[in-house]
Amino acid sequence: MIAGITALLMMSLLSVVPLASAAQPQSKEYIAQLSAYDVLETQEQIVSSRMSSAASVFGLEIAGRSPFARQTPTDFVGHQLKTVGSKRAVNEPARELFGLRQEPTLLVDDLGVRELWERGYKGQGVKERINWTHEPKNEDSVGHGTFVAGVVSGTDAKCPGIAPEAELFVFRMFTAEQLSFTSWYLDAFNYALFKGIHVLNLSTGGPDFQDLPFVDKVKELAANGIILVSAVGNDGPHYGLVSNPADQAEVIGVGGITKNNEIAEFSSRGMTTWELPFGSGRVKPDIVTLAEDVPGADASGGCKVLSGTSASAPIVSASIAILASMIPAEERWNLLNPASMKQILLQSADKLQARHDSDNVVRNHIFEQGNGVLNISKASRVVENLWIQHQTAQNATRSGQAHVPTVLKPSSFPDRIDMTDCPRMWPFCSQPLFHSALPLMINLTILNPASVVGTIKMPPQWISDTNGEHLAVSTSSSSALWPYFGSIGVFIQVKEQAASFDGIAKGALRLEVDNGGQVDELLIPLTIRIIPTPPASKRILWDQFHNIPYPSAFVPRDNLENQHDLMDVSGDHPHTNFHQLWNFLTSEGFFMEIMPFEYSCLDLGKYGVVMVVDPEEEFFRDEIVALQAAVKYSNVSLIVFADWYDNRMLDSLELFDTSTLSKWHAITGGANIPAINELLHDFHIAFGDGVIYSSSVSLLDAGNDTSFPYWSGSYLTNFPVGGYLGYIDAVDQSARTLNGSDKTLTDVPVLGLYQVPSHYGGRIAVFGDSSCLDSSVHPATKFRDCFGMLRSILRFTNEAILPSSIAPQDDSASTGLQRLELEFVADKSRLHPLVDMQDEDIWHLRARHSEFAKHSKVLQASEGKSIHRNFCKFYAKQHSVELYMVLSNKSGRQNLGTYLRTASAFGATQVLVVGSERFGTHGAHRAQKYVDVVHFYDFAEAREYLKEKGCTIFGLSKQSAGSFAAHTTPYQGTSAFVVDNEFPGLSEEQRAVCDHFVHVPFHGEQTEASSKLSLDTTVVTAITLHHFTAFAQFPVRAIETTSTQGKFVLDAYPTFDPSHNERGEEKAAMREAKRANAADGLAEGNGLGSMFD
């Protein structure tokens, strides 16, 4: 028999309704984690003794636990804190039952299971039914758990389960009101560990992947060999909403298909959002299977059919039981573990045909179907083959063969990166790569079935194939693979040499995985489409950095009319809820680059426009200066799509989290309007403090655009002379929500177009609502986009062409746009401007009483000031290629100052000094402050250190047989350069540690003197390092402004100094722009009209 198809049952989202306005006591739950397992009474005594003072001060008390928890070793103790709630709030639980719907067919025939039954493989009824809730009953009053258990091992002939002989444990996790807590799950998980269960099904989930006690316990289950299967959720067709724990690498995440082999509309789509904003999400779901009209047991007796991913997950769990029963019990769990079982299912899945549909939608791509549809028959053949290989390996071992074949080998998911496999590999195949673009970021999941703990021996190596020399491929990952899984971030860029190349580049990423002596090679093929670098007018920089995601910040939804979704949880990413916008822009011939850090990290002049859509984050002061300068003087344009903001509504809005039994406060509005206003302040553009709504608006209609709703947006309260404003009639949603008033506002300005009045000035377009770009509307409300309006906006920003329906002389056009002859300032009796957020006394309005600062990458809680924490460094560190320099100081008196300065300039990771620790630094100009210097007594010791870093070691020498010319050296990755700074040529000791030698060709006239001499070693070093850093695509980094005139390249951009005279520099740049205008015969300040008169 197979111990353990465990169904963790019954999870449901509570209705989103206001709590009673009267104050009522609430308990806030805390979990104390312990490092070892023991009986509950002992653990409670330990925690109580450690927390006795806090318990008395804060009113902490030990939370009640199920009687079963006192029979099972535990590693946590739950506490409750009594508090009182007084404000209006809404309920939001951490996890939910995945909803189901309502004459069954035989599932075993649809899936081809009967054939395996006839061969004797049936898995091998309910051994225990355990209640982990605080309710003293075991009945399934919801019916969800009974149905899921029936799919696994039901015995009714009309709706038989897939594995009728599986030993089934049923855990009751939800009350009759469908309420559950993390501590109940932890108790049930500990019991599963205690009972030695092998397969665990969860037809539940939630959005909070930062619930660390839960997430870590899932990892512990996998580390103990338990195969976890979880439904991805029923939040489709939206993207980026795969539920936890299905979004974890060590869990098999299951999506749903219809009876027609289409991805079910309700099935949640990937990508995962753990990695945002700094990386790319992982592929989820892993596989899909039937989720429509699945037959199963009814709690009241008989059979019923239900639809939902809750029905899909037990199909996979039961299939695993069937597949496991094909391997003899004594060897079964030596071969089957979370990684090997996921490999079996991925390898045998049938891929659905991906396609482009209307409305800028792609169907059946990898983030919808994972690796394909579950195929039990094919999976059974994979298991049979695995068993045969295992037997062969055992025979080889018994016979004493020197080479025993490896059975369990590492793999990657996806198993390849192929930009020509389109549209299945959406979104990675949506647009080609080109030189100077931000890297294509892809997250690969590494499966390592050979051991629960493995190690990636060295940084993955790029193996070039056809045209592969045009690519710079780097990675970011932990070397540890635990439990059974890991992930690798892959960053792909095009080198400068391929700026005009048009074609396909191929190669492979090579990994070596060490499992305690068994080392396996894993090759991941890459096929990359490259095109010549497009003009700036076709390049769009998407600002991802200034988004604050859930979890764990409470950022309220953008559309207040939508009562189904409480929070902004989709990631606000072009590959999640803005996927239709991504498809529209790429189909229009634009190239979108996703910015994971602040503006000051980039050369913004490469882009035609920067798109800031629905930002919740603050802006660093120096990046505001950088963006403003690019818009004013580098012909870079800016598009801002804002969202609602109202301080009065935010003060009244709270969330009650039923998992922690605590209240959360909204940290900002739909968008951070105060921060947007600061960004636009120098252009005299500002949004107001209020929310408006219109069911239908039409602006900049280019002839093929339909009207669209203006869901919960903001409005403009300030706009500069010479610009154009677009107006709508709208409902005052703030008044309706706060006072029950149905006040209608006429001629509300929501759209603005502005030409910056300088010779190289760009253009600015602002709009008060992002909902018409956001696909995450409720399925009951069809997404109505404003892509036609956006097309007109992009013609204006990127090509300086006004919408065709208006002309400069029009004071009032049919589109509602009017040209401003005077600066627009809102009538304060009708529209509400925000208080000037430059005023330090009202900073607390932005920080929302310090709640905002807890979740902000930009702000720190101390005084709520904007403190630079430097995210540019994140990008630089993604390059796996590093540079080391090795210097000799045997005499103990060498002047190494010039070499330290050179090492700093070329971004050396470390300088190794062999010999005495005392050396001169004349000429270093304090470079030693910025270079990490490491000392070694001899070169052999230095070589051992460098090899641990994965270095190839080059000696800088005169030209000799076998040495490479500096400009043709075939660098492969991290390298070290041994420099002769003391003797005429490398010593024998130095040469002994080198793998290769590099020289700089001497092209001058060869005289008797020159044949004996060579170029100065410092010159040779600089030339060689230039060629190496060009190969490695090191990013250009900031230069310190000091009295030494900026000779040092820093790892980090300098911290913003408020005393720095930025305004003076800006005025100087303005004067230069004025002189350029005068030279070109242009008058200043004529605004937009001067372009078209």
PDB file of C-alpha atoms in Angstrom, residues 425-432:
ATOM      1  CA  MET A 425       7.557  30.978 -25.109  1.00  0.00           C
ATOM      2  CA  TRP A 426       5.608  34.222 -24.611  1.00  0.00           C
ATOM      3  CA  PRO A 427       6.605  36.779 -23.440  1.00  0.00           C
ATOM      4  CA  PHE A 428      10.303  36.034 -23.977  1.00  0.00           C
ATOM      5  CA  CYS A 429       9.805  35.511 -27.707  1.00  0.00           C
ATOM      6  CA  SER A 430       7.685  38.643 -28.168  1.00  0.00           C
ATOM      7  CA  GLN A 431      10.558  40.894 -29.165  1.00  0.00           C
ATOM      8  CA  PRO A 432      14.138  40.267 -30.288  1.00  0.00           C
TER       9      PRO A 432
END
